[in-house]
Each structure stands twice: as C-alpha cells, then as structure tokens.
PDB file of C-alpha atoms in Angstrom:
ATOM      1  CA  UNK L   1     -11.028  24.219-169.301  1.00 51.00           C
ATOM      2  CA  UNK L   2      -9.944  20.802-168.069  1.00 76.00           C
ATOM      3  CA  UNK L   3      -7.349  20.770-170.860  1.00 76.00           C
ATOM      4  CA  UNK L   4      -5.665  23.973-169.651  1.00 84.00           C
ATOM      5  CA  UNK L   5      -6.094  23.000-165.997  1.00 89.00           C
ATOM      6  CA  UNK L   6      -3.990  19.913-166.695  1.00 92.00           C
ATOM      7  CA  UNK L   7      -1.130  22.109-167.952  1.00 93.00           C
ATOM      8  CA  UNK L   8      -1.465  24.478-165.004  1.00 93.00           C
ATOM      9  CA  UNK L   9      -1.458  21.653-162.477  1.00 94.00           C
ATOM     10  CA  UNK L  10       1.567  20.122-164.177  1.00 94.00           C
ATOM     11  CA  UNK L  11       3.416  23.459-164.145  1.00 95.00           C
ATOM     12  CA  UNK L  12       2.875  23.706-160.392  1.00 95.00           C
ATOM     13  CA  UNK L  13       4.748  20.415-160.014  1.00 95.00           C
ATOM     14  CA  UNK L  14       7.927  22.312-160.975  1.00 94.00           C
ATOM     15  CA  UNK L  15       7.868  24.009-157.578  1.00 93.00           C
ATOM     16  CA  UNK L  16       8.665  20.654-155.975  1.00 92.00           C
ATOM     17  CA  UNK L  17      12.278  19.594-155.453  1.00 93.00           C
ATOM     18  CA  UNK L  18      11.017  16.008-155.678  1.00 93.00           C
ATOM     19  CA  UNK L  19       9.678  16.685-159.172  1.00 95.00           C
ATOM     20  CA  UNK L  20      12.934  18.276-160.321  1.00 95.00           C
ATOM     21  CA  UNK L  21      15.063  15.461-158.910  1.00 94.00           C
ATOM     22  CA  UNK L  22      12.962  12.610-160.296  1.00 95.00           C
ATOM     23  CA  UNK L  23      12.580  14.316-163.670  1.00 96.00           C
ATOM     24  CA  UNK L  24      16.344  14.868-163.891  1.00 95.00           C
ATOM     25  CA  UNK L  25      16.947  11.159-163.255  1.00 95.00           C
ATOM     26  CA  UNK L  26      14.415  10.159-165.877  1.00 96.00           C
ATOM     27  CA  UNK L  27      15.943  12.615-168.371  1.00 95.00           C
ATOM     28  CA  UNK L  28      19.313  10.960-167.770  1.00 93.00           C
ATOM     29  CA  UNK L  29      17.693   7.554-168.294  1.00 93.00           C
ATOM     30  CA  UNK L  30      16.075   8.761-171.522  1.00 92.00           C
ATOM     31  CA  UNK L  31      19.464   9.948-172.806  1.00 89.00           C
ATOM     32  CA  UNK L  32      21.000   6.561-172.018  1.00 88.00           C
ATOM     33  CA  UNK L  33      18.127   4.739-173.723  1.00 88.00           C
ATOM     34  CA  UNK L  34      18.589   6.936-176.804  1.00 82.00           C
ATOM     35  CA  UNK L  35      21.998   5.321-177.264  1.00 78.00           C
ATOM     36  CA  UNK L  36      20.306   1.914-177.420  1.00 79.00           C
ATOM     37  CA  UNK L  37      18.369   2.892-180.537  1.00 74.00           C
ATOM     38  CA  UNK L  38      18.066   0.210-183.209  1.00 73.00           C
ATOM     39  CA  UNK L  39      18.227   1.539-186.777  1.00 70.00           C
ATOM     40  CA  UNK L  40      17.186  -1.138-189.298  1.00 65.00           C
ATOM     41  CA  UNK L  41      16.951   1.461-192.079  1.00 63.00           C
ATOM     42  CA  UNK L  42      18.735   4.831-192.554  1.00 62.00           C
ATOM     43  CA  UNK L  43      15.550   6.836-191.943  1.00 54.00           C
ATOM     44  CA  UNK L  44      13.793   4.547-189.449  1.00 58.00           C
ATOM     45  CA  UNK L  45      14.739   4.170-185.797  1.00 67.00           C
ATOM     46  CA  UNK L  46      13.400   1.960-183.031  1.00 71.00           C
ATOM     47  CA  UNK L  47      14.124   3.441-179.620  1.00 80.00           C
ATOM     48  CA  UNK L  48      13.296   2.917-175.961  1.00 88.00           C
ATOM     49  CA  UNK L  49      13.671   6.431-174.566  1.00 90.00           C
ATOM     50  CA  UNK L  50       9.883   6.819-174.810  1.00 93.00           C
ATOM     51  CA  UNK L  51       9.582   4.707-171.649  1.00 95.00           C
ATOM     52  CA  UNK L  52      11.357   7.367-169.570  1.00 95.00           C
ATOM     53  CA  UNK L  53       9.383  10.187-171.234  1.00 96.00           C
ATOM     54  CA  UNK L  54       6.099   8.354-170.640  1.00 96.00           C
ATOM     55  CA  UNK L  55       7.095   7.963-166.982  1.00 96.00           C
ATOM     56  CA  UNK L  56       7.638  11.720-166.645  1.00 96.00           C
ATOM     57  CA  UNK L  57       4.253  12.393-168.247  1.00 96.00           C
ATOM     58  CA  UNK L  58       2.600   9.887-165.928  1.00 96.00           C
ATOM     59  CA  UNK L  59       4.152  11.328-162.776  1.00 96.00           C
ATOM     60  CA  UNK L  60       4.151  15.064-163.516  1.00 96.00           C
ATOM     61  CA  UNK L  61       1.961  15.849-166.519  1.00 95.00           C
ATOM     62  CA  UNK L  62       2.257  17.603-169.893  1.00 96.00           C
ATOM     63  CA  UNK L  63       4.117  20.784-168.893  1.00 96.00           C
ATOM     64  CA  UNK L  64       6.922  18.914-167.153  1.00 97.00           C
ATOM     65  CA  UNK L  65       6.885  16.320-169.927  1.00 96.00           C
ATOM     66  CA  UNK L  66       7.353  19.010-172.588  1.00 96.00           C
ATOM     67  CA  UNK L  67      10.259  20.683-170.753  1.00 96.00           C
ATOM     68  CA  UNK L  68      11.878  17.310-170.098  1.00 96.00           C
ATOM     69  CA  UNK L  69      11.723  16.515-173.806  1.00 95.00           C
ATOM     70  CA  UNK L  70      13.533  19.758-174.657  1.00 94.00           C
ATOM     71  CA  UNK L  71      16.317  18.822-172.235  1.00 93.00           C
ATOM     72  CA  UNK L  72      16.439  15.215-173.439  1.00 92.00           C
ATOM     73  CA  UNK L  73      16.661  16.199-177.101  1.00 89.00           C
ATOM     74  CA  UNK L  74      19.361  18.834-176.582  1.00 88.00           C
ATOM     75  CA  UNK L  75      21.469  16.726-174.201  1.00 88.00           C
ATOM     76  CA  UNK L  76      21.002  13.634-176.363  1.00 82.00           C
ATOM     77  CA  UNK L  77      22.235  15.535-179.403  1.00 80.00           C
ATOM     78  CA  UNK L  78      25.264  16.989-177.598  1.00 81.00           C
ATOM     79  CA  UNK L  79      26.470  13.650-176.223  1.00 77.00           C
ATOM     80  CA  UNK L  80      25.801  11.640-179.386  1.00 72.00           C
ATOM     81  CA  UNK L  81      28.375  13.407-181.608  1.00 63.00           C
ATOM     82  CA  UNK L  82      25.944  13.432-184.524  1.00 64.00           C
ATOM     83  CA  UNK L  83      27.287  14.618-187.881  1.00 61.00           C
ATOM     84  CA  UNK L  84      24.036  16.350-188.854  1.00 67.00           C
ATOM     85  CA  UNK L  85      23.022  19.828-187.682  1.00 70.00           C
ATOM     86  CA  UNK L  86      20.723  20.306-184.710  1.00 76.00           C
ATOM     87  CA  UNK L  87      17.160  21.201-185.730  1.00 81.00           C
ATOM     88  CA  UNK L  88      14.511  22.677-183.408  1.00 85.00           C
ATOM     89  CA  UNK L  89      11.895  21.082-185.673  1.00 87.00           C
ATOM     90  CA  UNK L  90      12.752  17.650-184.306  1.00 87.00           C
ATOM     91  CA  UNK L  91      12.817  19.073-180.781  1.00 91.00           C
ATOM     92  CA  UNK L  92       9.224  20.150-181.456  1.00 94.00           C
ATOM     93  CA  UNK L  93       8.391  16.539-182.326  1.00 93.00           C
ATOM     94  CA  UNK L  94       9.860  15.397-179.003  1.00 93.00           C
ATOM     95  CA  UNK L  95       7.977  18.104-177.094  1.00 95.00           C
ATOM     96  CA  UNK L  96       4.699  17.117-178.748  1.00 96.00           C
ATOM     97  CA  UNK L  97       5.288  13.536-177.634  1.00 95.00           C
ATOM     98  CA  UNK L  98       5.956  14.644-174.064  1.00 95.00           C
ATOM     99  CA  UNK L  99       2.754  16.702-174.032  1.00 96.00           C
ATOM    100  CA  UNK L 100       0.708  13.780-175.377  1.00 96.00           C
ATOM    101  CA  UNK L 101       2.071  11.397-172.744  1.00 97.00           C
ATOM    102  CA  UNK L 102       1.300  13.974-170.054  1.00 95.00           C
ATOM    103  CA  UNK L 103      -2.249  14.531-171.266  1.00 95.00           C
ATOM    104  CA  UNK L 104      -3.057  10.828-171.490  1.00 95.00           C
ATOM    105  CA  UNK L 105      -1.121   9.478-168.501  1.00 95.00           C
ATOM    106  CA  UNK L 106      -1.028  12.205-165.832  1.00 94.00           C
ATOM    107  CA  UNK L 107      -2.197  10.635-162.538  1.00 90.00           C
ATOM    108  CA  UNK L 108      -2.537   7.326-164.356  1.00 91.00           C
ATOM    109  CA  UNK L 109      -2.847   4.158-162.269  1.00 90.00           C
ATOM    110  CA  UNK L 110      -0.855   1.560-164.219  1.00 90.00           C
ATOM    111  CA  UNK L 111      -1.845  -2.038-164.764  1.00 87.00           C
ATOM    112  CA  UNK L 112      -0.141  -4.456-162.376  1.00 88.00           C
ATOM    113  CA  UNK L 113       1.050  -7.336-164.582  1.00 88.00           C
ATOM    114  CA  UNK L 114       0.426 -10.864-163.275  1.00 86.00           C
ATOM    115  CA  UNK L 115       3.302 -13.080-164.378  1.00 86.00           C
ATOM    116  CA  UNK L 116       2.137 -16.268-162.660  1.00 87.00           C
ATOM    117  CA  UNK L 117       0.865 -17.547-166.012  1.00 86.00           C
ATOM    118  CA  UNK L 118       0.161 -16.296-169.514  1.00 86.00           C
ATOM    119  CA  UNK L 119      -3.565 -16.784-168.919  1.00 87.00           C
ATOM    120  CA  UNK L 120      -3.587 -14.639-165.781  1.00 89.00           C
ATOM    121  CA  UNK L 121      -1.470 -11.996-167.507  1.00 88.00           C
ATOM    122  CA  UNK L 122      -4.014 -11.548-170.304  1.00 87.00           C
ATOM    123  CA  UNK L 123      -6.942 -11.854-167.893  1.00 86.00           C
ATOM    124  CA  UNK L 124      -5.384  -9.020-165.896  1.00 87.00           C
ATOM    125  CA  UNK L 125      -5.214  -6.877-169.017  1.00 87.00           C
ATOM    126  CA  UNK L 126      -8.848  -7.661-169.770  1.00 85.00           C
ATOM    127  CA  UNK L 127      -9.977  -6.693-166.294  1.00 85.00           C
ATOM    128  CA  UNK L 128      -8.088  -3.392-166.607  1.00 88.00           C
ATOM    129  CA  UNK L 129      -9.362  -2.523-170.070  1.00 90.00           C
ATOM    130  CA  UNK L 130      -9.761   1.266-169.460  1.00 90.00           C
ATOM    131  CA  UNK L 131      -6.109   1.504-168.351  1.00 91.00           C
ATOM    132  CA  UNK L 132      -4.987  -0.608-171.303  1.00 93.00           C
ATOM    133  CA  UNK L 133      -6.933   1.578-173.735  1.00 94.00           C
ATOM    134  CA  UNK L 134      -5.390   4.681-172.170  1.00 94.00           C
ATOM    135  CA  UNK L 135      -1.869   3.381-172.797  1.00 95.00           C
ATOM    136  CA  UNK L 136      -2.825   2.290-176.307  1.00 96.00           C
ATOM    137  CA  UNK L 137      -4.390   5.667-177.093  1.00 96.00           C
ATOM    138  CA  UNK L 138      -1.311   7.547-175.870  1.00 96.00           C
ATOM    139  CA  UNK L 139       1.124   5.503-177.952  1.00 97.00           C
ATOM    140  CA  UNK L 140      -1.155   5.377-181.001  1.00 96.00           C
ATOM    141  CA  UNK L 141      -1.533   9.181-180.962  1.00 97.00           C
ATOM    142  CA  UNK L 142       2.224   9.706-180.687  1.00 96.00           C
ATOM    143  CA  UNK L 143       2.985   7.198-183.438  1.00 95.00           C
ATOM    144  CA  UNK L 144       0.456   8.824-185.751  1.00 94.00           C
ATOM    145  CA  UNK L 145       1.044  12.517-185.002  1.00 94.00           C
ATOM    146  CA  UNK L 146       4.745  12.583-184.153  1.00 93.00           C
ATOM    147  CA  UNK L 147       6.311   9.593-185.901  1.00 90.00           C
ATOM    148  CA  UNK L 148       4.267   9.371-189.080  1.00 90.00           C
ATOM    149  CA  UNK L 149       3.241  12.928-189.902  1.00 91.00           C
ATOM    150  CA  UNK L 150       5.511  15.406-188.074  1.00 91.00           C
ATOM    151  CA  UNK L 151       8.758  13.474-188.508  1.00 88.00           C
ATOM    152  CA  UNK L 152       8.083  12.736-192.176  1.00 87.00           C
ATOM    153  CA  UNK L 153       7.087  16.325-192.928  1.00 87.00           C
ATOM    154  CA  UNK L 154      10.098  17.779-191.135  1.00 86.00           C
ATOM    155  CA  UNK L 155      12.443  15.328-192.857  1.00 84.00           C
ATOM    156  CA  UNK L 156      11.132  16.670-196.177  1.00 84.00           C
ATOM    157  CA  UNK L 157      11.491  20.288-194.993  1.00 82.00           C
ATOM    158  CA  UNK L 158      15.102  19.607-193.970  1.00 79.00           C
ATOM    159  CA  UNK L 159      15.842  18.087-197.369  1.00 77.00           C
ATOM    160  CA  UNK L 160      16.274  14.470-196.268  1.00 75.00           C
ATOM    161  CA  UNK L 161      13.296  13.394-198.410  1.00 76.00           C
ATOM    162  CA  UNK L 162      12.413  14.478-201.915  1.00 75.00           C
ATOM    163  CA  UNK L 163       8.948  16.004-202.062  1.00 74.00           C
ATOM    164  CA  UNK L 164       7.791  13.565-204.719  1.00 75.00           C
ATOM    165  CA  UNK L 165       8.641  10.583-202.481  1.00 77.00           C
ATOM    166  CA  UNK L 166       6.859  11.964-199.395  1.00 79.00           C
ATOM    167  CA  UNK L 167       3.887   9.627-199.781  1.00 80.00           C
ATOM    168  CA  UNK L 168       6.172   6.593-199.988  1.00 83.00           C
ATOM    169  CA  UNK L 169       7.963   7.573-196.791  1.00 82.00           C
ATOM    170  CA  UNK L 170       4.667   8.191-194.972  1.00 87.00           C
ATOM    171  CA  UNK L 171       3.460   4.689-195.813  1.00 88.00           C
ATOM    172  CA  UNK L 172       6.859   3.306-194.811  1.00 85.00           C
ATOM    173  CA  UNK L 173       6.466   4.926-191.407  1.00 87.00           C
ATOM    174  CA  UNK L 174       2.820   3.846-191.123  1.00 90.00           C
ATOM    175  CA  UNK L 175       3.856   0.205-191.571  1.00 88.00           C
ATOM    176  CA  UNK L 176       6.797   0.469-189.174  1.00 87.00           C
ATOM    177  CA  UNK L 177       4.744   2.197-186.468  1.00 89.00           C
ATOM    178  CA  UNK L 178       1.817  -0.193-186.896  1.00 91.00           C
ATOM    179  CA  UNK L 179       4.168  -3.142-186.392  1.00 86.00           C
ATOM    180  CA  UNK L 180       5.853  -1.523-183.394  1.00 88.00           C
ATOM    181  CA  UNK L 181       2.652  -0.306-181.690  1.00 92.00           C
ATOM    182  CA  UNK L 182       1.682  -3.537-179.855  1.00 92.00           C
ATOM    183  CA  UNK L 183       5.313  -4.075-178.814  1.00 90.00           C
ATOM    184  CA  UNK L 184       5.611  -0.529-177.479  1.00 92.00           C
ATOM    185  CA  UNK L 185       2.282  -0.780-175.631  1.00 94.00           C
ATOM    186  CA  UNK L 186       3.470  -4.047-174.063  1.00 93.00           C
ATOM    187  CA  UNK L 187       6.693  -2.331-172.943  1.00 92.00           C
ATOM    188  CA  UNK L 188       4.621   0.444-171.384  1.00 94.00           C
ATOM    189  CA  UNK L 189       2.491  -2.128-169.556  1.00 94.00           C
ATOM    190  CA  UNK L 190       5.616  -3.827-168.218  1.00 92.00           C
ATOM    191  CA  UNK L 191       7.386  -0.635-167.098  1.00 94.00           C
ATOM    192  CA  UNK L 192       4.760   1.854-165.925  1.00 94.00           C
ATOM    193  CA  UNK L 193       3.630  -0.125-162.870  1.00 93.00           C
ATOM    194  CA  UNK L 194       7.149  -0.801-161.477  1.00 92.00           C
ATOM    195  CA  UNK L 195       8.084   2.859-161.940  1.00 93.00           C
ATOM    196  CA  UNK L 196       4.919   4.140-160.233  1.00 93.00           C
ATOM    197  CA  UNK L 197       5.245   1.547-157.449  1.00 91.00           C
ATOM    198  CA  UNK L 198       8.903   2.443-156.839  1.00 91.00           C
ATOM    199  CA  UNK L 199       8.050   6.150-156.856  1.00 91.00           C
ATOM    200  CA  UNK L 200       5.298   5.683-154.281  1.00 89.00           C
ATOM    201  CA  UNK L 201       7.436   3.414-152.097  1.00 89.00           C
ATOM    202  CA  UNK L 202      10.436   5.766-152.029  1.00 85.00           C
ATOM    203  CA  UNK L 203       8.522   8.915-151.203  1.00 81.00           C
ATOM    204  CA  UNK L 204       6.132   7.187-148.820  1.00 76.00           C
ATOM    205  CA  UNK L 205       9.130   5.993-146.824  1.00 61.00           C
ATOM    206  CA  UNK L 206      10.697   9.457-146.856  1.00 60.00           C
ATOM    207  CA  UNK L 207       7.483  11.046-145.610  1.00 55.00           C
ATOM    208  CA  UNK L 208       7.235   8.423-142.865  1.00 48.00           C
ATOM    209  CA  UNK L 209      10.761   9.224-141.713  1.00 49.00           C
ATOM    210  CA  UNK L 210      10.183  12.980-141.523  1.00 45.00           C
TER     211      UNK L 210
END
C-alpha cells in the first residue's frame, strides 16, 4: 500500500502551481543538459540530464517524475534535430527512470557536503550512510534496469543491434555503467543538497512575505 500511496501523494503535487513551475524549470534544465551529452561510442552516451530528473523525483515524487520524463524526452527530441525516428520505447525508458528516482528520493534529505577538507568530506559521507546508500541504490537501479537491460533490449527491437550480438552489447553497457556509477553518485551528492536548499530558501521566503 505504501508503494501506491507514494504515487497518489505525488499526483496530488500536480495541483500546486509551485510544483508545475519548478518542474517546468527543471524540465528545461534537463533539455539543456541533454545537449551536453558526451558520446564516446556510437551506441553509448554519457549525459547529465539525470541530475534534473533526480531533482524532480526528490521534490515531487514518482508520478510527477514520470510525466516530466515524457515532456523531457519529447521536447529533447524535437529540439535536437535527430535524424532517427522518434520511438515511444525509449520514452518508456525515460519514464521508468523518473519513477525510480521518485520512489527512492521523494522527501529525501540530501547529504550536505563539507568541502573544508577531503577528510571531512568523506567523514560527512560516512556519517550520512543511509542517505548515501539511498542515492547509490537509486542510480544503481536505473543503470541496471534502464541503461543495461531496457535500452539494450529496445535497441535490438528497433534494429540497431543484431540479435546475435545482444550479449556483447549488454556486457558493454554493464562495464560502462559500472564505471560511471560512482561518478554519477558523486554528482548526485554534489547537486541534490544545493537544489533542495535553494528550493526551501525560495519558498520559505515567499511564504514569509505573504
């Protein structure tokens, strides 16, 4: 029941103008970050738009995260002038990622990084181990479910991969996502707290001025 309650609570966020406005800004940010994608290989991409999607999931939950991913994928495709045809299969991958971030990070209290020294930074992570594991679990789940399995399978369905080479491409993605996982978790650690702090500061000030 708690699983479905999370979706219901997130859906109720859509009644708020604040939610719609903040989500729209983060969708725009995600679209901009999509253009900063690094592509070391034709079928492998390293992107940063996940930071904006994770922020939406953290602030407003899985339902809003899923809808935001639909908008981000469609808008991102339209403004990128891609030569390949639009596929709802890859939109489904994006939506799954948004749902996972929402489930893991909704009402999440991010780790406040301590940059006074490297020692204090890592000590801060150690003292906030549950929060660190929550970020790790969210990104690990997305890398495994969305990046490794769903993306690879859908690439084969769309004809980008030959069926007989599917196993090779899965292992290729496993290696790439395993290498990127600690980097992506570190980026989440560095960005989630400033975003949550800015969000609280802005709307706290607005409520105080009402």
